[in-house]
XYZ file of C-alpha atoms in Angstrom:
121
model
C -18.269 -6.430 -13.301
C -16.293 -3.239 -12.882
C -18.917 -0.508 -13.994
C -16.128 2.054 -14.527
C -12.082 1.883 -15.705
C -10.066 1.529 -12.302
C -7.362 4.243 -11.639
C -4.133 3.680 -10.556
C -3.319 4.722 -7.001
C 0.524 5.513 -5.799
C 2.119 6.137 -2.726
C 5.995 6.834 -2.066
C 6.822 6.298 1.206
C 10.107 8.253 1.079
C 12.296 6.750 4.088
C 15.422 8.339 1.891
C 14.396 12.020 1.766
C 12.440 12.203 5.506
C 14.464 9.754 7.073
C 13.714 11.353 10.980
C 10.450 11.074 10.384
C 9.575 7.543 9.158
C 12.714 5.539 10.108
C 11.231 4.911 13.952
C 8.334 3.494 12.850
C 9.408 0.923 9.966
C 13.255 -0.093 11.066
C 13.496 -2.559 13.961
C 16.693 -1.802 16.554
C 18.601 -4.371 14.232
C 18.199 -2.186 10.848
C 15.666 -4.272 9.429
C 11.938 -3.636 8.096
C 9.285 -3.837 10.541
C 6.940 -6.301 8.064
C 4.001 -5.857 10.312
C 4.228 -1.717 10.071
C 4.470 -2.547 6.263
C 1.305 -4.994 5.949
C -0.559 -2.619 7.913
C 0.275 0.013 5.400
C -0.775 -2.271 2.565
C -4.346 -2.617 4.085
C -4.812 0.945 4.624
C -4.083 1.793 1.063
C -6.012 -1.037 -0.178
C -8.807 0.467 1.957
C -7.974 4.052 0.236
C -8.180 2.415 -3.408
C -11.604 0.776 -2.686
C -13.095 4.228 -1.050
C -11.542 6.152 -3.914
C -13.649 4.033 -6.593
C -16.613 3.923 -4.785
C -17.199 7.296 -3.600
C -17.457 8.034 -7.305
C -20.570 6.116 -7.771
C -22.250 7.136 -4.471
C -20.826 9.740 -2.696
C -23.750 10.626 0.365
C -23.621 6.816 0.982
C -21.492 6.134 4.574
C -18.412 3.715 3.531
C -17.394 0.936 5.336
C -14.313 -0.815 3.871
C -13.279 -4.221 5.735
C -10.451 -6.529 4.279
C -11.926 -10.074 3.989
C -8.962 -11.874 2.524
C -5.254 -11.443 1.026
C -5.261 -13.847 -1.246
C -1.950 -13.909 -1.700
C 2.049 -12.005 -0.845
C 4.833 -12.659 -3.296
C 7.905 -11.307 -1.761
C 10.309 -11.550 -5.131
C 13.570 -10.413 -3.626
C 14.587 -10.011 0.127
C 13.536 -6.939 2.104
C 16.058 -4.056 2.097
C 16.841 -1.714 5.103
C 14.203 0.707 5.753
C 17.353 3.123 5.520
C 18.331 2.049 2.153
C 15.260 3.050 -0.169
C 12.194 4.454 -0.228
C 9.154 2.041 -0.587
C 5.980 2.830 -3.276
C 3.154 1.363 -3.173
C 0.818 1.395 -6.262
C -2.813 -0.144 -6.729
C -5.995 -0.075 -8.317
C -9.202 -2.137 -7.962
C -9.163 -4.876 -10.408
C -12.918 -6.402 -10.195
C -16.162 -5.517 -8.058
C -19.297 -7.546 -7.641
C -22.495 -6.891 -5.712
C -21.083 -5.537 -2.289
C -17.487 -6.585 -2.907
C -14.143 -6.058 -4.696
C -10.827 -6.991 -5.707
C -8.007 -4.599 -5.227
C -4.545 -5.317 -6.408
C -1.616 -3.783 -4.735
C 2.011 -4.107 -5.143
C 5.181 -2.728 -2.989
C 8.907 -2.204 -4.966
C 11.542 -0.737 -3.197
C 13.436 2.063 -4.972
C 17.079 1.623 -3.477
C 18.820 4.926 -2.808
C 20.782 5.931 -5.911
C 17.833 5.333 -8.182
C 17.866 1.316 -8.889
C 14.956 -0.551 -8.487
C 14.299 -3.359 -5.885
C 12.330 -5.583 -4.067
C 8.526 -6.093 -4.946
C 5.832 -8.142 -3.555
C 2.568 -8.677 -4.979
């Protein structure tokens, strides 16, 4: 059981306001998101969630995080342009065990112009 109340975790990954700066990495030639640069994203701050909560409880330890499984992606609306919005990505861990644990993570797109988008689970 979780031995301590999860925190939330966000990141904005703000394609609108530094648009030099991330656009070559996440848009593809044809304007569209680069899913892979995305997924790879979402593991690393998974992997930043799960260090967060544990260096808590044992901070000299050495950390090694690995991602067994994604259980599972929910993609509820289709991807906008990398161009179009800025992406944040919010998570916390939602159960541990012995030498494991659950972290949730979800992505929503914040179109430019301040509506809300896309999300995934």
């Amino acid at each position: 059981a979780t031995t301590k109340p999860a925190e939330a975790h966000t990141l904005v990954v703000p394609f609108g306001e530094q648009r030099d700066a991330w656009l070559p990495r996440y848009e593809t030639p044809h304007g569209t998101m680069r899913i892979g640069m995305l997924l790879e994203d979402l593991d690393a701050f998974a992997a930043h969630v799960a260090i967060a909560f544990s260096d808590a409880l044992n901070p000299r330890r050495p950390l090694t995080v690995v991602t067994a499984a994604v259980s599972h992606i929910h993609a509820l609306a289709p991807s906008p342009r990398p161009s179009e919005c800025d992406v944040v990505l919010s998570g916390g861990v939602v159960h541990t065990g012995r030498s494991s644990m659950d972290v949730a993570v979800s992505v929503k797109a914040l179109l430019n112009g301040g509506g809300g988008g896309g999300g995934g689970g």
